[in-house]
XYZ file of C-alpha atoms in Angstrom:
468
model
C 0.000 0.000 0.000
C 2.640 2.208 0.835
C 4.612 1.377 -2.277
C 1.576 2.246 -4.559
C 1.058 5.606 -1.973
C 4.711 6.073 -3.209
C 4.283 6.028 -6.938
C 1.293 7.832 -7.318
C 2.938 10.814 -5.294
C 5.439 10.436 -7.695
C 3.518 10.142 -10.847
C 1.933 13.560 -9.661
C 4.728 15.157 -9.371
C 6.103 14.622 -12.447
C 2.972 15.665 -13.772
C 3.126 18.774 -11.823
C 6.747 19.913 -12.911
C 5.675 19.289 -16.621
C 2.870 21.310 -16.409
C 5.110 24.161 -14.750
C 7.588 23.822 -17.508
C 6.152 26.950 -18.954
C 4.490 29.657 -17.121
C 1.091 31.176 -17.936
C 2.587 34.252 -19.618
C 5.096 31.945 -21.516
C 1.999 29.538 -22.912
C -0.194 31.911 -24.027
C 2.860 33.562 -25.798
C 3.873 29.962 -27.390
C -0.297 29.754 -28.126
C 0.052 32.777 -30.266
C 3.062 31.518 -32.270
C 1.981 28.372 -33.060
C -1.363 29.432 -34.040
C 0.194 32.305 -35.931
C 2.440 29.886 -37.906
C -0.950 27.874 -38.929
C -3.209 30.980 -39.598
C -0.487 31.802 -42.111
C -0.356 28.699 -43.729
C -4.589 28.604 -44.160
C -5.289 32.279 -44.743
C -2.762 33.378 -47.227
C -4.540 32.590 -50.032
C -6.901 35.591 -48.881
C -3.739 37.743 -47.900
C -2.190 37.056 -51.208
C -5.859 38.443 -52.535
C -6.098 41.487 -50.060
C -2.523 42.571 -51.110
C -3.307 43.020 -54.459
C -6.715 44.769 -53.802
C -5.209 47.463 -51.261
C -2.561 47.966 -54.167
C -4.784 49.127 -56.328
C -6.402 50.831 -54.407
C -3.815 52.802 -52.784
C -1.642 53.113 -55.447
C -4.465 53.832 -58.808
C -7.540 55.578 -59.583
C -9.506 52.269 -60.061
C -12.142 50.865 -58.255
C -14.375 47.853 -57.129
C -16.401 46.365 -59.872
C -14.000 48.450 -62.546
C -10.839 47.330 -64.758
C -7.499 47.653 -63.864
C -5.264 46.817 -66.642
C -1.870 47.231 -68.020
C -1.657 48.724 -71.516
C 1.469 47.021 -72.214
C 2.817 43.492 -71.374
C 3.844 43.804 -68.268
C 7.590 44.527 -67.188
C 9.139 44.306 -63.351
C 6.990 47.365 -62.208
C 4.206 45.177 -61.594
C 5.464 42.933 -58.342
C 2.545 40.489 -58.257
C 3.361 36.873 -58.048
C 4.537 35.246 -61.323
C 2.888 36.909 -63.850
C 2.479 36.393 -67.051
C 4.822 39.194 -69.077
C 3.578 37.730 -72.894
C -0.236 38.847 -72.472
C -2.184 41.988 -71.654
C -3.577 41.826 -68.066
C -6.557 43.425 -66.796
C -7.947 42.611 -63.427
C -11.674 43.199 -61.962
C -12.014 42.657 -58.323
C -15.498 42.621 -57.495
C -18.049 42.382 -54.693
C -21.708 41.876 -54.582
C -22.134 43.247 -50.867
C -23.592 46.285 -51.293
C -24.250 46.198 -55.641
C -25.870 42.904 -55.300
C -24.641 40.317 -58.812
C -22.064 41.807 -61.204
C -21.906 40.798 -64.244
C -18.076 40.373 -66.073
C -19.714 40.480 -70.239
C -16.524 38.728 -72.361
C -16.549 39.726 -75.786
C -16.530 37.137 -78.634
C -13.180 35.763 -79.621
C -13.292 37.597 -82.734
C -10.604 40.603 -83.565
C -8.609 38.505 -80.290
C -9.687 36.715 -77.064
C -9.799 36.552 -73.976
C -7.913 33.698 -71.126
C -10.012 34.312 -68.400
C -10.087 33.273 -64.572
C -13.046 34.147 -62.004
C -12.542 33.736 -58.218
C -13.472 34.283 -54.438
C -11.702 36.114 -51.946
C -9.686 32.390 -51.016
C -8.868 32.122 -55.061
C -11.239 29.179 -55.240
C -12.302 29.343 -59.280
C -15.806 29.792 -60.108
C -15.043 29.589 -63.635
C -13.139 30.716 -66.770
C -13.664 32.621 -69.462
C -12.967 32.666 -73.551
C -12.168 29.771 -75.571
C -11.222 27.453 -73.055
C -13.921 29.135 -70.782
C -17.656 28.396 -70.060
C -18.736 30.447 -73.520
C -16.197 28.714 -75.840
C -15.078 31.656 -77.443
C -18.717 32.844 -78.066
C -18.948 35.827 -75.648
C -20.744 35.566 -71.974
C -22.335 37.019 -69.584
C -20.968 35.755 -66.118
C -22.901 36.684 -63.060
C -21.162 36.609 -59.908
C -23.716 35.847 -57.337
C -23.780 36.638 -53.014
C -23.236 34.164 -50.895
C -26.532 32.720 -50.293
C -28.273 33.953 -53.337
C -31.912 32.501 -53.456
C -33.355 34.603 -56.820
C -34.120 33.679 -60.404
C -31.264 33.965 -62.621
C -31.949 35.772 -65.739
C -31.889 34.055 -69.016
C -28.883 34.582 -71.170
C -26.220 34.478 -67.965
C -23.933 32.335 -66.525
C -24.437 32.323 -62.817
C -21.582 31.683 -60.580
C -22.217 31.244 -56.995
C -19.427 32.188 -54.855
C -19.460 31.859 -51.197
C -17.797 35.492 -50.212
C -18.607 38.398 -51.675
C -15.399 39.650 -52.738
C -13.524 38.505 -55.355
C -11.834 39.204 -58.627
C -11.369 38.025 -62.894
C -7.720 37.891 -64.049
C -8.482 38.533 -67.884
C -5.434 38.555 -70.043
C -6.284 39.514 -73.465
C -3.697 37.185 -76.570
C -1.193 39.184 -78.335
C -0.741 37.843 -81.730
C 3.191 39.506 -80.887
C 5.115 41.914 -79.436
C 5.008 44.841 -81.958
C 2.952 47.843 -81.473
C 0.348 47.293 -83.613
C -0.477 44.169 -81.905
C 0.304 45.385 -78.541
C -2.558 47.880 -79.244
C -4.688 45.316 -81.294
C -4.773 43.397 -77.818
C -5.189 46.293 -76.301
C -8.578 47.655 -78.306
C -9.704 44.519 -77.838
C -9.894 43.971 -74.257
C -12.032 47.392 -73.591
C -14.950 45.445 -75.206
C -15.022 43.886 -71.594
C -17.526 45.114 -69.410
C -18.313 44.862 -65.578
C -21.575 46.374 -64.048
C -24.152 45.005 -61.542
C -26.891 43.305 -62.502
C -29.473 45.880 -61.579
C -27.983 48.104 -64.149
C -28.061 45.264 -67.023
C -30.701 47.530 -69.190
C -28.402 50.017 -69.225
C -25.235 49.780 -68.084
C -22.557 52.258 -67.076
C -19.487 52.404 -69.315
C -17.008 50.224 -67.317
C -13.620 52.508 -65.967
C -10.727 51.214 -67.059
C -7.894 52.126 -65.162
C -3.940 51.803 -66.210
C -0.999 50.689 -63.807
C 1.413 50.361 -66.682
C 4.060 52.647 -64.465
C 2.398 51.739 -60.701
C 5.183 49.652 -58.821
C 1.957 47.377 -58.461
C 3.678 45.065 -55.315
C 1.653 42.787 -53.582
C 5.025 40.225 -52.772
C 3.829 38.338 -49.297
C 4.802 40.275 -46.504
C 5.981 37.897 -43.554
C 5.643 40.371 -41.037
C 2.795 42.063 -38.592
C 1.312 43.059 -41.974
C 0.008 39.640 -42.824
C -2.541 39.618 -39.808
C -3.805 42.799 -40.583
C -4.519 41.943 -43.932
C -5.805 38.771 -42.728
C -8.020 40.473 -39.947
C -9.865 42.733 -43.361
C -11.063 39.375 -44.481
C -12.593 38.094 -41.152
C -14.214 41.351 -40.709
C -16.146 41.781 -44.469
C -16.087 38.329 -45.223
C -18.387 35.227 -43.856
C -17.296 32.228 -41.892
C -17.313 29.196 -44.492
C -18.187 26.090 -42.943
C -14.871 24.209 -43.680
C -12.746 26.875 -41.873
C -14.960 27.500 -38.831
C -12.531 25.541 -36.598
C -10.166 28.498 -37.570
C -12.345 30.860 -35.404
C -10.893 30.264 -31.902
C -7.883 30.145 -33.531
C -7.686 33.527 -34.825
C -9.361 34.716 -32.057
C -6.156 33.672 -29.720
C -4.255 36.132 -31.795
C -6.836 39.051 -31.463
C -8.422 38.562 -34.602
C -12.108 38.540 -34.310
C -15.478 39.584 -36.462
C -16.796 42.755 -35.164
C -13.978 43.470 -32.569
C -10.468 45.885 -33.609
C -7.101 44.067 -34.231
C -5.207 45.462 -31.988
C -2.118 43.077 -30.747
C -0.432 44.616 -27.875
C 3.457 44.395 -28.173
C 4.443 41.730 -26.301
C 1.327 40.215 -28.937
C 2.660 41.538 -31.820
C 6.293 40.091 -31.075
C 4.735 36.540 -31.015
C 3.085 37.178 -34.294
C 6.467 38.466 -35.664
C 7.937 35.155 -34.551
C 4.697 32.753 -36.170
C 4.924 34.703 -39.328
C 8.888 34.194 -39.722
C 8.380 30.752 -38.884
C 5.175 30.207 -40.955
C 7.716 32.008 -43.763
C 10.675 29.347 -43.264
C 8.346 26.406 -43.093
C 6.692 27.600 -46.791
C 10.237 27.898 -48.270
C 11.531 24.604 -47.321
C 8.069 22.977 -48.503
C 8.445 25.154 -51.724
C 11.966 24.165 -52.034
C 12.088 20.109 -50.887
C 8.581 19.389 -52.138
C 7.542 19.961 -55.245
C 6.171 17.402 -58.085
C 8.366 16.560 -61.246
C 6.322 16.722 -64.594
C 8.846 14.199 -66.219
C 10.252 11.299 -63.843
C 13.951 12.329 -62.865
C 13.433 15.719 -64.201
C 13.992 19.224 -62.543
C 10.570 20.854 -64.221
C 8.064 20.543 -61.772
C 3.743 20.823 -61.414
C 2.990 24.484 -60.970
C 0.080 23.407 -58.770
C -0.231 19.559 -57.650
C -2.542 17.645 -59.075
C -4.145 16.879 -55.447
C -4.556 20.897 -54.917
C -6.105 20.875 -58.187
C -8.446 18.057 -58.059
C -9.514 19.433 -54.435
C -9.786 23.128 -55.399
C -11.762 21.983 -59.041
C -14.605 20.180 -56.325
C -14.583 23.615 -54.514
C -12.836 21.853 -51.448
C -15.818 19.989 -50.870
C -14.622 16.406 -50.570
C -15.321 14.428 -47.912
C -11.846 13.414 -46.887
C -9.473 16.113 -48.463
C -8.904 19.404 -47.543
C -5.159 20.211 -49.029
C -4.045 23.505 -47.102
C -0.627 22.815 -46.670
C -0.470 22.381 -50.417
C -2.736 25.774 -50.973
C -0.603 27.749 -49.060
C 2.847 26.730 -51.032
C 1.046 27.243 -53.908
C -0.198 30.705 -53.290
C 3.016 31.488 -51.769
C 4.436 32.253 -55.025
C 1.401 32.719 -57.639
C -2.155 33.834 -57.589
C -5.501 33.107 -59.361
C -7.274 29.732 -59.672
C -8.244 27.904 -62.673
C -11.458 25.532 -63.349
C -9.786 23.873 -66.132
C -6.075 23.447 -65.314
C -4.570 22.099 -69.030
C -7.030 23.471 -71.353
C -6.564 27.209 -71.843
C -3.077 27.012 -70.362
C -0.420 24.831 -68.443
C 2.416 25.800 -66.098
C 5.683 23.821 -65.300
C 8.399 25.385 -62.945
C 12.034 24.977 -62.233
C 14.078 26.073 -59.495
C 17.344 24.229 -59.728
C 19.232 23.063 -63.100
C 19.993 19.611 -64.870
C 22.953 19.119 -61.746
C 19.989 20.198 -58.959
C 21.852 23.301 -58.351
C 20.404 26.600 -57.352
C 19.805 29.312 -60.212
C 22.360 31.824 -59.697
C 21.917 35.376 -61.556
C 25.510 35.555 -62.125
C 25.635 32.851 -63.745
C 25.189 31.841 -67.936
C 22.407 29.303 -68.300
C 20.979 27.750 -71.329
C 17.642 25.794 -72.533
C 16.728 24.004 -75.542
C 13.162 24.492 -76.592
C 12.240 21.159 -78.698
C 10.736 21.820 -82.215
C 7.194 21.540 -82.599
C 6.059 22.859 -78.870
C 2.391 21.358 -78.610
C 0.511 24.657 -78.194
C -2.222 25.685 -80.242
C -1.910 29.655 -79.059
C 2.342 30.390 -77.713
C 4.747 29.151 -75.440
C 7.229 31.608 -73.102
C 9.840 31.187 -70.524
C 9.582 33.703 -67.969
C 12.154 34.259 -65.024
C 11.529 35.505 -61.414
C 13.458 36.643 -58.536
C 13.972 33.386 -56.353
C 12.749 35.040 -52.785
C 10.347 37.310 -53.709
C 8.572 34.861 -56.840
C 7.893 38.044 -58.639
C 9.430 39.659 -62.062
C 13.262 40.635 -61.525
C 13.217 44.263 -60.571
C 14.964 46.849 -62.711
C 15.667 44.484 -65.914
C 14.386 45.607 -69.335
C 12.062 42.290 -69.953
C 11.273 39.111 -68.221
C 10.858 36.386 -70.946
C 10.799 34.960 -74.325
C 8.278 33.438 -76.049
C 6.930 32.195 -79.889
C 5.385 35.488 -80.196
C 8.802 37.312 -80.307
C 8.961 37.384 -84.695
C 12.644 37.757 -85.096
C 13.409 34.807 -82.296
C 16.204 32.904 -83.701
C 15.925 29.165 -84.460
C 18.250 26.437 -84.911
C 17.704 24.258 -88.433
C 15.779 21.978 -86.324
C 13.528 24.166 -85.520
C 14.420 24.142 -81.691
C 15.097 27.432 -80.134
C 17.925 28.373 -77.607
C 17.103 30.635 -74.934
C 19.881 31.784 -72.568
C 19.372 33.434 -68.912
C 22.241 35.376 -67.427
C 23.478 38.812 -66.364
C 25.117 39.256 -69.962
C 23.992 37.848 -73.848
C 25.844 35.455 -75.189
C 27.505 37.254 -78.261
C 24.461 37.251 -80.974
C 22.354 35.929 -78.680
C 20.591 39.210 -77.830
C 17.152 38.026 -78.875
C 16.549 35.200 -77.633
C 18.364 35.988 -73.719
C 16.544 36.442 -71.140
C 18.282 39.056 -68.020
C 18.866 38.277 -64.742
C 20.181 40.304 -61.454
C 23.672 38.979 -60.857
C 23.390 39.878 -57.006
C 20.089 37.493 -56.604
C 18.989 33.947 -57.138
C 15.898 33.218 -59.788
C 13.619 30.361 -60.969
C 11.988 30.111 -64.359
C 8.370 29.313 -65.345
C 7.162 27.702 -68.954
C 3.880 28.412 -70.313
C 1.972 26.527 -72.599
C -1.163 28.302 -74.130
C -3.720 26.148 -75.353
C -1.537 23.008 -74.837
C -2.159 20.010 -77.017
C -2.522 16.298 -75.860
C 1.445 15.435 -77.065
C 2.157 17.629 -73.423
C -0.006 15.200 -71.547
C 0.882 12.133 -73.257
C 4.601 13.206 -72.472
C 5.433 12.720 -76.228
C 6.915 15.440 -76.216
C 9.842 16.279 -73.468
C 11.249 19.873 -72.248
C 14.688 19.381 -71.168
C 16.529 20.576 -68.298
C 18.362 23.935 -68.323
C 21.727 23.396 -68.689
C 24.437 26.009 -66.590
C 26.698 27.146 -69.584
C 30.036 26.196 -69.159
C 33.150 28.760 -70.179
């Protein structure tokens, strides 16, 4: 008896010094770090969205339910997250709060077309647009719809139900090339879009278009203090969706809370600071050790995982998968979601070369582009600052694609491109620059990609480091 007596006192207090390990103030500071480092990793698809809203609307004239655009192809001014530098962008971030439905009309693919994406505020797609879009090219009427919307639809629209009430369209309107005639061809072409509400579809207001061509348009992830704040505008305008409500307490633990001020004290704030530079690490290394090769020992990768796909194309609705981990790497570097990944366009990305080195800006590198690329529209190679996954500041272009009309070609019909901080002699046209004081990765685009991509038929090699 007194044995047992014994080892329960001694069970107890071993239980007790654990449980004094930390002291109260020291918990709830370790609560607020850990918590931060997952409210990073679920919200920032809606930061990454908030970012680029606040830009423009700090930094431009435009508006909600208006156009921003760029009325050339975009160079390193615009900082959002991998964009595409071979199209003309235009972006309409909308919300049916207070104007009920909007409607985003596309314009027939006639004269050019339109490669279009509609989201929510989390970048879940609702739909695309153009040719490889719900209208097929035709034209359309897409009606975003409230959360909870319970009237008739008109005829002759295409409703899309989101479940928050902001949200935006990437649009990027084809250039047939890079010259000025087509530049402004694309251009023309893309103010035939309109965006009004719905209660104005009799007779609508001419849509403002608004253009950021010189706006140093950054919405780079900020991994500091910043995050939550942008994180807190979402809790406060936007409704709880059922599969994040455990995220309620969570947030609340760090002072964010619907219909209360964010306002961390500083001994708060420092434990945010610490969750958000952790939550930063833990994205890079996932970034960096985990993503998917296309081609089996090869160093081009899935732009989005086909099990982030598959989950965000059944709205995150299945039963047993909910891939945030994967979401949050993925929206780390890029934005926008698409409803039909592989049929308007198709992404691969590289962040190492053939030897699974680093790409270093001061260094020569080369890639051989295969004849016969199976696109039905272009294909471009596009390079990005390594840290910050946006264009590479201060250089005079970003890519190279089979728009460019004097890009030189080998008898083959293959194509050289070169990335470095210098052309190779004669090379000029088809180089690409890059900052010799900062690392980069590359992206490949294929526009309206054909089934020889899918079926592997045809390979994209490895970029080589050029030897001297």
């Amino acid at each position: 008896m007194r044995r047992m007596f014994l080892a329960t006192a001694i069970a107890t207090a071993m239980i007790s010094t654990a449980a004094s390990a930390f002291t109260p103030q020291e918990l709830a500071g370790r609560t607020i770090e850990r918590r931060a480092v997952e409210a990073a990793i679920w919200g920032i698809p809606a930061v990454n969205y908030d970012l680029m809203l606040q830009e423009m609307l700090a930094k431009t004239k435009g508006k909600v339910n208006q156009i921003v655009y760029w009325s050339r192809p975009l160079d390193w001014h615009n900082q959002t997250l991998t964009p595409n530098p071979d199209a003309i962008y235009l972006m309409a971030f909308t919300n049916t709060k207070e104007a009920g439905p909007i409607v985003i009309e596309v314009p027939p693919a006639d004269g050019g077309s339109i490669n279009g994406n509609i989201v929510t505020v989390w970048q879940m797609a609702l739909e695309d647009a153009g040719p490889s879009g719900a209208d097929q090219g035709k034209g359309g009427k897409y009606l975003v719809l409230p959360p909870g919307y319970t009237d008739a639809v008109p005829e002759g629209y295409i409703p899309l139900r989101s479940d928050t009430f902001g949200g935006y369209a990437l649009l990027r309107s084809n250039l047939s090339s890079h010259s000025e005639a087509d530049i402004a061809k694309s251009v023309a072409y893309a103010k035939r879009l309109k965006v009004y509400p719905l209660s104005q579809a009799a007779s609508p207001q001419e849509t403002v278009f608004t253009d950021a061509k010189d706006v140093i348009f950054d919405s780079t992830i900020r991994y500091d203090a910043s995050f939550f704040e942008s994180l807190n505008r979402i809790v406060q305008t936007e409704p709880w969706l059922s599969r994040d409500r455990v995220m309620i307490n969570q947030l609340k633990s760090l002072g964010i809370e619907k219909g209360k001020p964010f306002k961390p004290t500083a001994a708060a704030a420092k434990h945010l600071e610490a969750g958000i530079r952790e939550g930063r690490e833990w994205l890079e290394t996932a970034y960096d050790t985990g993503l998917l090769p296309f081609y089996e020992a090869s160093r081009w990768n899935y732009a989005g995982n086909p099990e982030l796909v598959k989950s965000a194309q059944a709205s995150y609705n299945e039963p047993d998968a909910y891939p945030v981990d994967l979401r949050a790497v993925a929206y780390s570097y890029a934005f926008v979601g698409l409803k039909r990944m592989g049929t308007g366009q198709f992404y691969l990305i590289s962040i190492k070369d053939k030897d699974g080195r680093d790409f270093d800006g001061a260094k020569t590198y080369r890639l051989k582009v295969p004849a016969s690329v199976p696109v039905e529209q272009y294909w471009s190679l596009t390079a990005y600052d390594r840290q910050t996954h946006a264009l590479i500041r201060n250089m005079k272009r970003a890519s190279r694609s089979s728009q460019i009309a004097d890009l030189m070609k080998n008898p083959d019909g293959s194509v050289d491109l070169f990335l470095g901080p210098k052309a190779p002699h004669g090379k000029d046209v088809n180089w690409i620059p890059t900052d010799p004081k900062r690392d980069f990765e590359v992206m490949f685009r294929f526009y309206a990609p054909t089934k020889a991509l899918f079926d592997k038929a045809w390979v994209l090699p490895d970029i080589e480091r050029v030897k001297k």
